[in-house]
mmCIF file with all atom_site columns, C-alpha atoms in Angstrom:
data_model
loop_
_atom_site.group_PDB
_atom_site.id
_atom_site.type_symbol
_atom_site.label_atom_id
_atom_site.label_alt_id
_atom_site.label_comp_id
_atom_site.label_asym_id
_atom_site.label_entity_id
_atom_site.label_seq_id
_atom_site.pdbx_PDB_ins_code
_atom_site.Cartn_x
_atom_site.Cartn_y
_atom_site.Cartn_z
_atom_site.occupancy
_atom_site.B_iso_or_equiv
_atom_site.pdbx_formal_charge
_atom_site.auth_seq_id
_atom_site.auth_comp_id
_atom_site.auth_asym_id
_atom_site.auth_atom_id
_atom_site.pdbx_PDB_model_num
ATOM 1   C CA . MET A 1 1   ? -46.231 97.858  -27.352 1.00 43.00 ? 1   MET A CA 1
ATOM 2   C CA . ARG A 1 2   ? -44.921 94.274  -27.142 1.00 44.00 ? 2   ARG A CA 1
ATOM 3   C CA . GLU A 1 3   ? -41.293 93.224  -26.927 1.00 46.00 ? 3   GLU A CA 1
ATOM 4   C CA . GLY A 1 4   ? -39.870 89.753  -27.499 1.00 46.00 ? 4   GLY A CA 1
ATOM 5   C CA . ASP A 1 5   ? -36.653 87.905  -28.241 1.00 46.00 ? 5   ASP A CA 1
ATOM 6   C CA . PHE A 1 6   ? -36.063 85.282  -30.877 1.00 43.00 ? 6   PHE A CA 1
ATOM 7   C CA . SER A 1 7   ? -34.007 82.291  -29.834 1.00 46.00 ? 7   SER A CA 1
ATOM 8   C CA . GLN A 1 8   ? -30.412 82.414  -30.998 1.00 47.00 ? 8   GLN A CA 1
ATOM 9   C CA . THR A 1 9   ? -28.984 79.543  -32.990 1.00 47.00 ? 9   THR A CA 1
ATOM 10  C CA . THR A 1 10  ? -25.316 78.741  -33.433 1.00 50.00 ? 10  THR A CA 1
ATOM 11  C CA . GLY A 1 11  ? -23.581 81.288  -35.618 1.00 52.00 ? 11  GLY A CA 1
ATOM 12  C CA . ALA A 1 12  ? -26.654 83.564  -35.941 1.00 48.00 ? 12  ALA A CA 1
ATOM 13  C CA . PRO A 1 13  ? -27.208 86.727  -33.875 1.00 51.00 ? 13  PRO A CA 1
ATOM 14  C CA . ALA A 1 14  ? -30.339 87.048  -31.766 1.00 48.00 ? 14  ALA A CA 1
ATOM 15  C CA . LEU A 1 15  ? -32.944 89.433  -33.100 1.00 45.00 ? 15  LEU A CA 1
ATOM 16  C CA . ARG A 1 16  ? -35.215 91.533  -30.942 1.00 47.00 ? 16  ARG A CA 1
ATOM 17  C CA . LEU A 1 17  ? -38.646 92.440  -32.227 1.00 42.00 ? 17  LEU A CA 1
ATOM 18  C CA . ILE A 1 18  ? -40.009 95.666  -30.786 1.00 45.00 ? 18  ILE A CA 1
ATOM 19  C CA . GLY A 1 19  ? -43.522 96.857  -31.550 1.00 42.00 ? 19  GLY A CA 1
ATOM 20  C CA . ASP A 1 20  ? -46.725 95.349  -32.834 1.00 44.00 ? 20  ASP A CA 1
ATOM 21  C CA . VAL A 1 21  ? -46.766 93.175  -35.911 1.00 45.00 ? 21  VAL A CA 1
ATOM 22  C CA . GLU A 1 22  ? -49.749 93.910  -38.104 1.00 46.00 ? 22  GLU A CA 1
ATOM 23  C CA . SER A 1 23  ? -50.678 92.083  -41.276 1.00 51.00 ? 23  SER A CA 1
ATOM 24  C CA . VAL A 1 24  ? -51.420 94.195  -44.360 1.00 49.00 ? 24  VAL A CA 1
ATOM 25  C CA . SER A 1 25  ? -54.307 93.086  -46.511 1.00 56.00 ? 25  SER A CA 1
ATOM 26  C CA . GLU A 1 26  ? -53.867 92.585  -50.246 1.00 60.00 ? 26  GLU A CA 1
ATOM 27  C CA . ALA A 1 27  ? -56.340 95.394  -50.864 1.00 52.00 ? 27  ALA A CA 1
ATOM 28  C CA . GLU A 1 28  ? -54.321 97.775  -48.680 1.00 46.00 ? 28  GLU A CA 1
ATOM 29  C CA . ARG A 1 29  ? -51.065 96.866  -50.412 1.00 49.00 ? 29  ARG A CA 1
ATOM 30  C CA . GLU A 1 30  ? -52.659 97.545  -53.777 1.00 48.00 ? 30  GLU A CA 1
ATOM 31  C CA . ARG A 1 31  ? -54.143 100.849 -52.590 1.00 39.00 ? 31  ARG A CA 1
ATOM 32  C CA . THR A 1 32  ? -50.786 102.142 -51.387 1.00 36.00 ? 32  THR A CA 1
ATOM 33  C CA . ARG A 1 33  ? -48.717 100.679 -54.205 1.00 43.00 ? 33  ARG A CA 1
ATOM 34  C CA . VAL A 1 34  ? -46.077 103.093 -55.504 1.00 42.00 ? 34  VAL A CA 1
ATOM 35  C CA . ILE A 1 35  ? -43.038 102.793 -57.705 1.00 41.00 ? 35  ILE A CA 1
ATOM 36  C CA . ARG A 1 36  ? -39.741 103.546 -55.942 1.00 44.00 ? 36  ARG A CA 1
ATOM 37  C CA . GLU A 1 37  ? -37.226 102.723 -58.644 1.00 48.00 ? 37  GLU A CA 1
ATOM 38  C CA . ASN A 1 38  ? -34.448 104.950 -59.976 1.00 77.00 ? 38  ASN A CA 1
ATOM 39  C CA . VAL A 1 39  ? -35.672 107.424 -62.563 1.00 92.00 ? 39  VAL A CA 1
ATOM 40  C CA . THR A 1 40  ? -34.413 106.319 -65.979 1.00 95.00 ? 40  THR A CA 1
ATOM 41  C CA . PRO A 1 41  ? -35.669 107.005 -69.513 1.00 96.00 ? 41  PRO A CA 1
ATOM 42  C CA . ASP A 1 42  ? -37.282 103.572 -69.567 1.00 96.00 ? 42  ASP A CA 1
ATOM 43  C CA . ALA A 1 43  ? -38.929 104.116 -66.174 1.00 96.00 ? 43  ALA A CA 1
ATOM 44  C CA . VAL A 1 44  ? -40.468 107.455 -67.213 1.00 97.00 ? 44  VAL A CA 1
ATOM 45  C CA . VAL A 1 45  ? -42.086 105.880 -70.268 1.00 98.00 ? 45  VAL A CA 1
ATOM 46  C CA . ARG A 1 46  ? -42.834 102.449 -68.826 1.00 97.00 ? 46  ARG A CA 1
ATOM 47  C CA . ASN A 1 47  ? -44.569 103.743 -65.690 1.00 97.00 ? 47  ASN A CA 1
ATOM 48  C CA . PHE A 1 48  ? -46.816 105.872 -67.898 1.00 98.00 ? 48  PHE A CA 1
ATOM 49  C CA . LEU A 1 49  ? -47.652 102.955 -70.178 1.00 98.00 ? 49  LEU A CA 1
ATOM 50  C CA . ARG A 1 50  ? -48.405 100.798 -67.129 1.00 98.00 ? 50  ARG A CA 1
ATOM 51  C CA . ASN A 1 51  ? -50.460 103.612 -65.582 1.00 97.00 ? 51  ASN A CA 1
ATOM 52  C CA . GLU A 1 52  ? -48.415 103.323 -62.391 1.00 96.00 ? 52  GLU A CA 1
ATOM 53  C CA . LYS A 1 53  ? -48.582 105.746 -59.495 1.00 94.00 ? 53  LYS A CA 1
ATOM 54  C CA . VAL A 1 54  ? -45.079 106.902 -58.547 1.00 95.00 ? 54  VAL A CA 1
ATOM 55  C CA . ALA A 1 55  ? -43.771 108.002 -55.170 1.00 91.00 ? 55  ALA A CA 1
ATOM 56  C CA . GLU A 1 56  ? -42.288 111.342 -56.286 1.00 94.00 ? 56  GLU A CA 1
ATOM 57  C CA . PRO A 1 57  ? -43.773 112.483 -59.607 1.00 97.00 ? 57  PRO A CA 1
ATOM 58  C CA . MET A 1 58  ? -41.766 115.730 -59.656 1.00 96.00 ? 58  MET A CA 1
ATOM 59  C CA . GLN A 1 59  ? -38.572 113.681 -59.917 1.00 96.00 ? 59  GLN A CA 1
ATOM 60  C CA . TYR A 1 60  ? -39.896 112.175 -63.146 1.00 97.00 ? 60  TYR A CA 1
ATOM 61  C CA . ILE A 1 61  ? -40.503 115.684 -64.453 1.00 97.00 ? 61  ILE A CA 1
ATOM 62  C CA . HIS A 1 62  ? -37.141 117.034 -63.291 1.00 96.00 ? 62  HIS A CA 1
ATOM 63  C CA . PHE A 1 63  ? -35.397 114.087 -64.942 1.00 96.00 ? 63  PHE A CA 1
ATOM 64  C CA . GLN A 1 64  ? -36.434 115.398 -68.329 1.00 96.00 ? 64  GLN A CA 1
ATOM 65  C CA . ALA A 1 65  ? -34.169 118.424 -67.900 1.00 95.00 ? 65  ALA A CA 1
ATOM 66  C CA . HIS A 1 66  ? -31.222 116.045 -67.534 1.00 95.00 ? 66  HIS A CA 1
ATOM 67  C CA . ALA A 1 67  ? -31.868 113.702 -70.465 1.00 95.00 ? 67  ALA A CA 1
ATOM 68  C CA . GLN A 1 68  ? -30.740 114.074 -74.057 1.00 94.00 ? 68  GLN A CA 1
ATOM 69  C CA . ARG A 1 69  ? -33.998 112.685 -75.420 1.00 94.00 ? 69  ARG A CA 1
ATOM 70  C CA . LYS A 1 70  ? -36.750 115.287 -75.549 1.00 94.00 ? 70  LYS A CA 1
ATOM 71  C CA . TRP A 1 71  ? -39.852 113.093 -75.736 1.00 97.00 ? 71  TRP A CA 1
ATOM 72  C CA . PHE A 1 72  ? -41.107 111.732 -72.439 1.00 98.00 ? 72  PHE A CA 1
ATOM 73  C CA . PRO A 1 73  ? -44.622 111.643 -70.952 1.00 98.00 ? 73  PRO A CA 1
ATOM 74  C CA . VAL A 1 74  ? -45.131 114.603 -68.630 1.00 98.00 ? 74  VAL A CA 1
ATOM 75  C CA . TRP A 1 75  ? -48.848 115.360 -68.247 1.00 98.00 ? 75  TRP A CA 1
ATOM 76  C CA . PHE A 1 76  ? -49.339 112.003 -66.499 1.00 98.00 ? 76  PHE A CA 1
ATOM 77  C CA . TYR A 1 77  ? -46.849 113.031 -63.822 1.00 98.00 ? 77  TYR A CA 1
ATOM 78  C CA . ILE A 1 78  ? -48.210 116.561 -63.490 1.00 97.00 ? 78  ILE A CA 1
ATOM 79  C CA . ASP A 1 79  ? -51.620 115.015 -62.822 1.00 96.00 ? 79  ASP A CA 1
ATOM 80  C CA . GLN A 1 80  ? -50.068 113.102 -59.917 1.00 97.00 ? 80  GLN A CA 1
ATOM 81  C CA . THR A 1 81  ? -48.409 116.198 -58.426 1.00 95.00 ? 81  THR A CA 1
ATOM 82  C CA . LYS A 1 82  ? -51.729 118.097 -58.226 1.00 86.00 ? 82  LYS A CA 1
ATOM 83  C CA . LEU A 1 83  ? -49.757 121.245 -59.132 1.00 94.00 ? 83  LEU A CA 1
ATOM 84  C CA . THR A 1 84  ? -50.771 123.720 -61.797 1.00 96.00 ? 84  THR A CA 1
ATOM 85  C CA . VAL A 1 85  ? -48.994 123.681 -65.142 1.00 97.00 ? 85  VAL A CA 1
ATOM 86  C CA . ASN A 1 86  ? -47.700 127.204 -64.445 1.00 96.00 ? 86  ASN A CA 1
ATOM 87  C CA . GLY A 1 87  ? -46.293 125.990 -61.136 1.00 96.00 ? 87  GLY A CA 1
ATOM 88  C CA . VAL A 1 88  ? -44.450 123.151 -62.837 1.00 97.00 ? 88  VAL A CA 1
ATOM 89  C CA . VAL A 1 89  ? -43.119 125.480 -65.549 1.00 97.00 ? 89  VAL A CA 1
ATOM 90  C CA . GLU A 1 90  ? -41.759 127.910 -62.967 1.00 96.00 ? 90  GLU A CA 1
ATOM 91  C CA . ASP A 1 91  ? -40.152 125.025 -61.101 1.00 96.00 ? 91  ASP A CA 1
ATOM 92  C CA . LEU A 1 92  ? -38.491 123.777 -64.302 1.00 96.00 ? 92  LEU A CA 1
ATOM 93  C CA . ARG A 1 93  ? -37.195 127.225 -65.167 1.00 94.00 ? 93  ARG A CA 1
ATOM 94  C CA . GLY A 1 94  ? -35.514 127.313 -61.772 1.00 92.00 ? 94  GLY A CA 1
ATOM 95  C CA . GLN A 1 95  ? -33.706 124.005 -62.385 1.00 88.00 ? 95  GLN A CA 1
ATOM 96  C CA . VAL A 1 96  ? -30.025 123.846 -63.271 1.00 91.00 ? 96  VAL A CA 1
ATOM 97  C CA . ALA A 1 97  ? -30.484 121.615 -66.307 1.00 95.00 ? 97  ALA A CA 1
ATOM 98  C CA . THR A 1 98  ? -27.863 119.219 -67.642 1.00 95.00 ? 98  THR A CA 1
ATOM 99  C CA . TYR A 1 99  ? -29.440 119.733 -71.061 1.00 96.00 ? 99  TYR A CA 1
ATOM 100 C CA . PRO A 1 100 ? -31.041 123.201 -71.149 1.00 96.00 ? 100 PRO A CA 1
ATOM 101 C CA . SER A 1 101 ? -32.419 122.499 -74.629 1.00 96.00 ? 101 SER A CA 1
ATOM 102 C CA . SER A 1 102 ? -34.353 119.508 -73.264 1.00 96.00 ? 102 SER A CA 1
ATOM 103 C CA . ARG A 1 103 ? -35.686 121.601 -70.389 1.00 97.00 ? 103 ARG A CA 1
ATOM 104 C CA . ASP A 1 104 ? -36.706 124.390 -72.774 1.00 96.00 ? 104 ASP A CA 1
ATOM 105 C CA . ALA A 1 105 ? -38.368 121.906 -75.136 1.00 97.00 ? 105 ALA A CA 1
ATOM 106 C CA . LEU A 1 106 ? -40.403 120.551 -72.214 1.00 97.00 ? 106 LEU A CA 1
ATOM 107 C CA . VAL A 1 107 ? -41.426 124.062 -71.145 1.00 97.00 ? 107 VAL A CA 1
ATOM 108 C CA . ASN A 1 108 ? -42.551 124.781 -74.707 1.00 97.00 ? 108 ASN A CA 1
ATOM 109 C CA . ARG A 1 109 ? -44.702 121.648 -74.693 1.00 97.00 ? 109 ARG A CA 1
ATOM 110 C CA . LEU A 1 110 ? -46.314 122.663 -71.415 1.00 97.00 ? 110 LEU A CA 1
ATOM 111 C CA . ALA A 1 111 ? -46.942 126.136 -72.821 1.00 95.00 ? 111 ALA A CA 1
ATOM 112 C CA . GLY A 1 112 ? -48.732 124.638 -75.840 1.00 95.00 ? 112 GLY A CA 1
ATOM 113 C CA . LYS A 1 113 ? -46.025 125.699 -78.294 1.00 96.00 ? 113 LYS A CA 1
ATOM 114 C CA . ASP A 1 114 ? -45.145 122.142 -79.317 1.00 97.00 ? 114 ASP A CA 1
ATOM 115 C CA . ALA A 1 115 ? -46.738 118.697 -79.242 1.00 97.00 ? 115 ALA A CA 1
ATOM 116 C CA . ALA A 1 116 ? -45.855 115.078 -79.944 1.00 98.00 ? 116 ALA A CA 1
ATOM 117 C CA . PHE A 1 117 ? -48.363 114.951 -82.812 1.00 98.00 ? 117 PHE A CA 1
ATOM 118 C CA . ARG A 1 118 ? -46.750 114.147 -86.151 1.00 98.00 ? 118 ARG A CA 1
ATOM 119 C CA . GLN A 1 119 ? -48.601 113.559 -89.417 1.00 97.00 ? 119 GLN A CA 1
ATOM 120 C CA . SER A 1 120 ? -48.462 109.960 -90.639 1.00 97.00 ? 120 SER A CA 1
ATOM 121 C CA . THR A 1 121 ? -48.027 108.693 -94.194 1.00 97.00 ? 121 THR A CA 1
ATOM 122 C CA . GLY A 1 122 ? -48.214 105.398 -96.058 1.00 98.00 ? 122 GLY A CA 1
ATOM 123 C CA . LYS A 1 123 ? -48.786 102.293 -93.919 1.00 98.00 ? 123 LYS A CA 1
ATOM 124 C CA . ALA A 1 124 ? -48.842 104.376 -90.727 1.00 98.00 ? 124 ALA A CA 1
ATOM 125 C CA . GLU A 1 125 ? -51.626 106.586 -92.094 1.00 98.00 ? 125 GLU A CA 1
ATOM 126 C CA . ALA A 1 126 ? -53.707 103.547 -93.065 1.00 98.00 ? 126 ALA A CA 1
ATOM 127 C CA . LEU A 1 127 ? -53.216 102.110 -89.578 1.00 98.00 ? 127 LEU A CA 1
ATOM 128 C CA . ARG A 1 128 ? -54.029 105.454 -87.941 1.00 98.00 ? 128 ARG A CA 1
ATOM 129 C CA . ALA A 1 129 ? -57.418 105.436 -89.664 1.00 98.00 ? 129 ALA A CA 1
ATOM 130 C CA . LYS A 1 130 ? -58.120 101.973 -88.241 1.00 98.00 ? 130 LYS A CA 1
ATOM 131 C CA . LEU A 1 131 ? -57.089 103.011 -84.743 1.00 98.00 ? 131 LEU A CA 1
ATOM 132 C CA . VAL A 1 132 ? -59.434 105.982 -84.902 1.00 98.00 ? 132 VAL A CA 1
ATOM 133 C CA . ARG A 1 133 ? -62.285 103.586 -85.771 1.00 97.00 ? 133 ARG A CA 1
ATOM 134 C CA . GLY A 1 134 ? -61.376 101.401 -82.799 1.00 97.00 ? 134 GLY A CA 1
ATOM 135 C CA . GLU A 1 135 ? -59.923 98.637  -84.966 1.00 98.00 ? 135 GLU A CA 1
ATOM 136 C CA . ILE A 1 136 ? -56.871 97.903  -82.838 1.00 97.00 ? 136 ILE A CA 1
ATOM 137 C CA . THR A 1 137 ? -54.693 94.942  -83.798 1.00 96.00 ? 137 THR A CA 1
ATOM 138 C CA . ALA A 1 138 ? -51.504 94.441  -81.824 1.00 96.00 ? 138 ALA A CA 1
ATOM 139 C CA . PRO A 1 139 ? -48.272 94.398  -83.849 1.00 97.00 ? 139 PRO A CA 1
ATOM 140 C CA . THR A 1 140 ? -46.335 91.145  -83.684 1.00 94.00 ? 140 THR A CA 1
ATOM 141 C CA . ASP A 1 141 ? -42.837 92.086  -84.867 1.00 95.00 ? 141 ASP A CA 1
ATOM 142 C CA . ILE A 1 142 ? -40.426 95.015  -84.831 1.00 94.00 ? 142 ILE A CA 1
ATOM 143 C CA . ASP A 1 143 ? -41.337 96.222  -88.311 1.00 95.00 ? 143 ASP A CA 1
ATOM 144 C CA . GLN A 1 144 ? -44.987 96.463  -87.303 1.00 97.00 ? 144 GLN A CA 1
ATOM 145 C CA . ASP A 1 145 ? -43.926 98.193  -84.071 1.00 97.00 ? 145 ASP A CA 1
ATOM 146 C CA . VAL A 1 146 ? -42.410 101.035 -86.096 1.00 97.00 ? 146 VAL A CA 1
ATOM 147 C CA . VAL A 1 147 ? -45.604 101.499 -88.113 1.00 98.00 ? 147 VAL A CA 1
ATOM 148 C CA . PHE A 1 148 ? -47.762 101.289 -84.989 1.00 98.00 ? 148 PHE A CA 1
ATOM 149 C CA . ALA A 1 149 ? -45.719 103.953 -83.150 1.00 98.00 ? 149 ALA A CA 1
ATOM 150 C CA . ALA A 1 150 ? -45.916 106.283 -86.158 1.00 98.00 ? 150 ALA A CA 1
ATOM 151 C CA . ALA A 1 151 ? -49.682 105.804 -86.357 1.00 98.00 ? 151 ALA A CA 1
ATOM 152 C CA . VAL A 1 152 ? -50.095 106.556 -82.646 1.00 98.00 ? 152 VAL A CA 1
ATOM 153 C CA . GLN A 1 153 ? -48.124 109.795 -83.022 1.00 98.00 ? 153 GLN A CA 1
ATOM 154 C CA . ALA A 1 154 ? -50.749 110.961 -85.543 1.00 98.00 ? 154 ALA A CA 1
ATOM 155 C CA . LEU A 1 155 ? -53.835 110.188 -83.440 1.00 98.00 ? 155 LEU A CA 1
ATOM 156 C CA . PRO A 1 156 ? -56.438 112.984 -83.260 1.00 98.00 ? 156 PRO A CA 1
ATOM 157 C CA . THR A 1 157 ? -58.314 114.123 -80.175 1.00 97.00 ? 157 THR A CA 1
ATOM 158 C CA . THR A 1 158 ? -61.444 112.220 -81.249 1.00 96.00 ? 158 THR A CA 1
ATOM 159 C CA . VAL A 1 159 ? -60.159 108.764 -80.250 1.00 97.00 ? 159 VAL A CA 1
ATOM 160 C CA . LYS A 1 160 ? -62.255 107.223 -77.465 1.00 96.00 ? 160 LYS A CA 1
ATOM 161 C CA . PRO A 1 161 ? -60.595 106.968 -74.029 1.00 96.00 ? 161 PRO A CA 1
ATOM 162 C CA . LYS A 1 162 ? -61.144 103.196 -73.848 1.00 97.00 ? 162 LYS A CA 1
ATOM 163 C CA . ASP A 1 163 ? -59.373 102.794 -77.198 1.00 98.00 ? 163 ASP A CA 1
ATOM 164 C CA . LEU A 1 164 ? -56.503 104.979 -75.981 1.00 98.00 ? 164 LEU A CA 1
ATOM 165 C CA . GLU A 1 165 ? -56.083 102.662 -72.997 1.00 98.00 ? 165 GLU A CA 1
ATOM 166 C CA . THR A 1 166 ? -55.961 99.636  -75.292 1.00 98.00 ? 166 THR A CA 1
ATOM 167 C CA . ILE A 1 167 ? -53.359 101.386 -77.446 1.00 98.00 ? 167 ILE A CA 1
ATOM 168 C CA . ARG A 1 168 ? -51.423 102.256 -74.302 1.00 98.00 ? 168 ARG A CA 1
ATOM 169 C CA . LYS A 1 169 ? -51.130 98.588  -73.311 1.00 98.00 ? 169 LYS A CA 1
ATOM 170 C CA . THR A 1 170 ? -50.221 97.619  -76.850 1.00 98.00 ? 170 THR A CA 1
ATOM 171 C CA . LEU A 1 171 ? -47.454 100.220 -77.000 1.00 98.00 ? 171 LEU A CA 1
ATOM 172 C CA . LEU A 1 172 ? -45.956 98.719  -73.849 1.00 98.00 ? 172 LEU A CA 1
ATOM 173 C CA . HIS A 1 173 ? -45.442 95.437  -75.700 1.00 97.00 ? 173 HIS A CA 1
ATOM 174 C CA . CYS A 1 174 ? -43.735 97.367  -78.504 1.00 97.00 ? 174 CYS A CA 1
ATOM 175 C CA . LEU A 1 175 ? -41.372 98.877  -75.936 1.00 97.00 ? 175 LEU A CA 1
ATOM 176 C CA . ASP A 1 176 ? -40.595 95.420  -74.552 1.00 97.00 ? 176 ASP A CA 1
ATOM 177 C CA . ARG A 1 177 ? -39.380 94.396  -78.015 1.00 95.00 ? 177 ARG A CA 1
ATOM 178 C CA . ALA A 1 178 ? -37.134 97.461  -78.349 1.00 96.00 ? 178 ALA A CA 1
ATOM 179 C CA . GLN A 1 179 ? -34.670 96.812  -75.538 1.00 94.00 ? 179 GLN A CA 1
ATOM 180 C CA . GLY A 1 180 ? -31.584 96.034  -77.642 1.00 94.00 ? 180 GLY A CA 1
ATOM 181 C CA . ALA A 1 181 ? -28.382 98.083  -77.454 1.00 93.00 ? 181 ALA A CA 1
ATOM 182 C CA . ASP A 1 182 ? -28.133 98.434  -81.247 1.00 93.00 ? 182 ASP A CA 1
ATOM 183 C CA . ALA A 1 183 ? -28.898 101.635 -83.145 1.00 93.00 ? 183 ALA A CA 1
ATOM 184 C CA . ARG A 1 184 ? -32.048 100.193 -84.690 1.00 92.00 ? 184 ARG A CA 1
ATOM 185 C CA . SER A 1 185 ? -33.528 99.432  -81.261 1.00 94.00 ? 185 SER A CA 1
ATOM 186 C CA . SER A 1 186 ? -32.565 102.896 -80.012 1.00 95.00 ? 186 SER A CA 1
ATOM 187 C CA . ASN A 1 187 ? -34.315 104.546 -82.957 1.00 95.00 ? 187 ASN A CA 1
ATOM 188 C CA . ARG A 1 188 ? -37.375 102.379 -82.405 1.00 96.00 ? 188 ARG A CA 1
ATOM 189 C CA . ARG A 1 189 ? -37.447 103.355 -78.732 1.00 97.00 ? 189 ARG A CA 1
ATOM 190 C CA . GLY A 1 190 ? -37.347 107.008 -79.772 1.00 97.00 ? 190 GLY A CA 1
ATOM 191 C CA . SER A 1 191 ? -40.422 106.510 -81.941 1.00 98.00 ? 191 SER A CA 1
ATOM 192 C CA . ILE A 1 192 ? -42.215 104.617 -79.164 1.00 98.00 ? 192 ILE A CA 1
ATOM 193 C CA . TYR A 1 193 ? -41.334 107.336 -76.635 1.00 98.00 ? 193 TYR A CA 1
ATOM 194 C CA . ARG A 1 194 ? -42.862 109.996 -78.861 1.00 98.00 ? 194 ARG A CA 1
ATOM 195 C CA . ALA A 1 195 ? -45.946 107.848 -79.405 1.00 98.00 ? 195 ALA A CA 1
ATOM 196 C CA . ALA A 1 196 ? -46.256 107.532 -75.618 1.00 98.00 ? 196 ALA A CA 1
ATOM 197 C CA . CYS A 1 197 ? -46.079 111.335 -75.404 1.00 98.00 ? 197 CYS A CA 1
ATOM 198 C CA . ARG A 1 198 ? -48.969 111.618 -77.859 1.00 98.00 ? 198 ARG A CA 1
ATOM 199 C CA . LEU A 1 199 ? -51.061 109.282 -75.708 1.00 98.00 ? 199 LEU A CA 1
ATOM 200 C CA . ASP A 1 200 ? -50.019 111.301 -72.666 1.00 98.00 ? 200 ASP A CA 1
ATOM 201 C CA . GLU A 1 201 ? -51.309 114.473 -74.320 1.00 98.00 ? 201 GLU A CA 1
ATOM 202 C CA . LEU A 1 202 ? -54.607 112.887 -75.314 1.00 98.00 ? 202 LEU A CA 1
ATOM 203 C CA . LEU A 1 203 ? -55.238 111.262 -71.932 1.00 97.00 ? 203 LEU A CA 1
ATOM 204 C CA . TYR A 1 204 ? -53.970 113.884 -69.467 1.00 97.00 ? 204 TYR A CA 1
ATOM 205 C CA . ALA A 1 205 ? -53.252 117.302 -70.999 1.00 94.00 ? 205 ALA A CA 1
ATOM 206 C CA . LYS A 1 206 ? -56.886 118.416 -70.699 1.00 79.00 ? 206 LYS A CA 1
ATOM 207 C CA . LYS A 1 207 ? -57.063 117.335 -67.052 1.00 70.00 ? 207 LYS A CA 1
ATOM 208 C CA . THR A 1 208 ? -54.273 119.627 -65.832 1.00 61.00 ? 208 THR A CA 1
#
């Protein structure tokens, strides 16, 4: 253990450094990287789309019992807890939920009684077929974002994992364009959130 004093300058208090100073390599910082932000609707979806490890995954699951929206990724966070699905369900049932209907909807999803899958039609159905074939073209405006999110919600289990990861990154850009406070942006976020849930099911539900 080393102890030293920094020289004091006029108007600034002296600081005492106690202990050893060790540099942290870039590789070590990356290995231990976690997200320690407040849990918000955007954070729950965005961390999933970024494939970020979070410090307390159960808090991202508990949050969903206190949010009005009912479509948030959950399997991704369960995978990080290393708990069983039954264990998470029992934990949720023991929560005092701000929105019991949201909590119950989440429990139903975990029990296999509901899913984010929704059949697509029109332009979204045509795009869904392309996504299934691995023909992924990123949308470039908000109208295309709506069609893309609807197509993602209809994806089947046969989509290749590498294509799902490409779609995941693309959906993040859609979310970035849906940050307005107007009703149209809010509705678009809702569609993107549900699309994220469909990706969450396809990527992680079988792992838990």
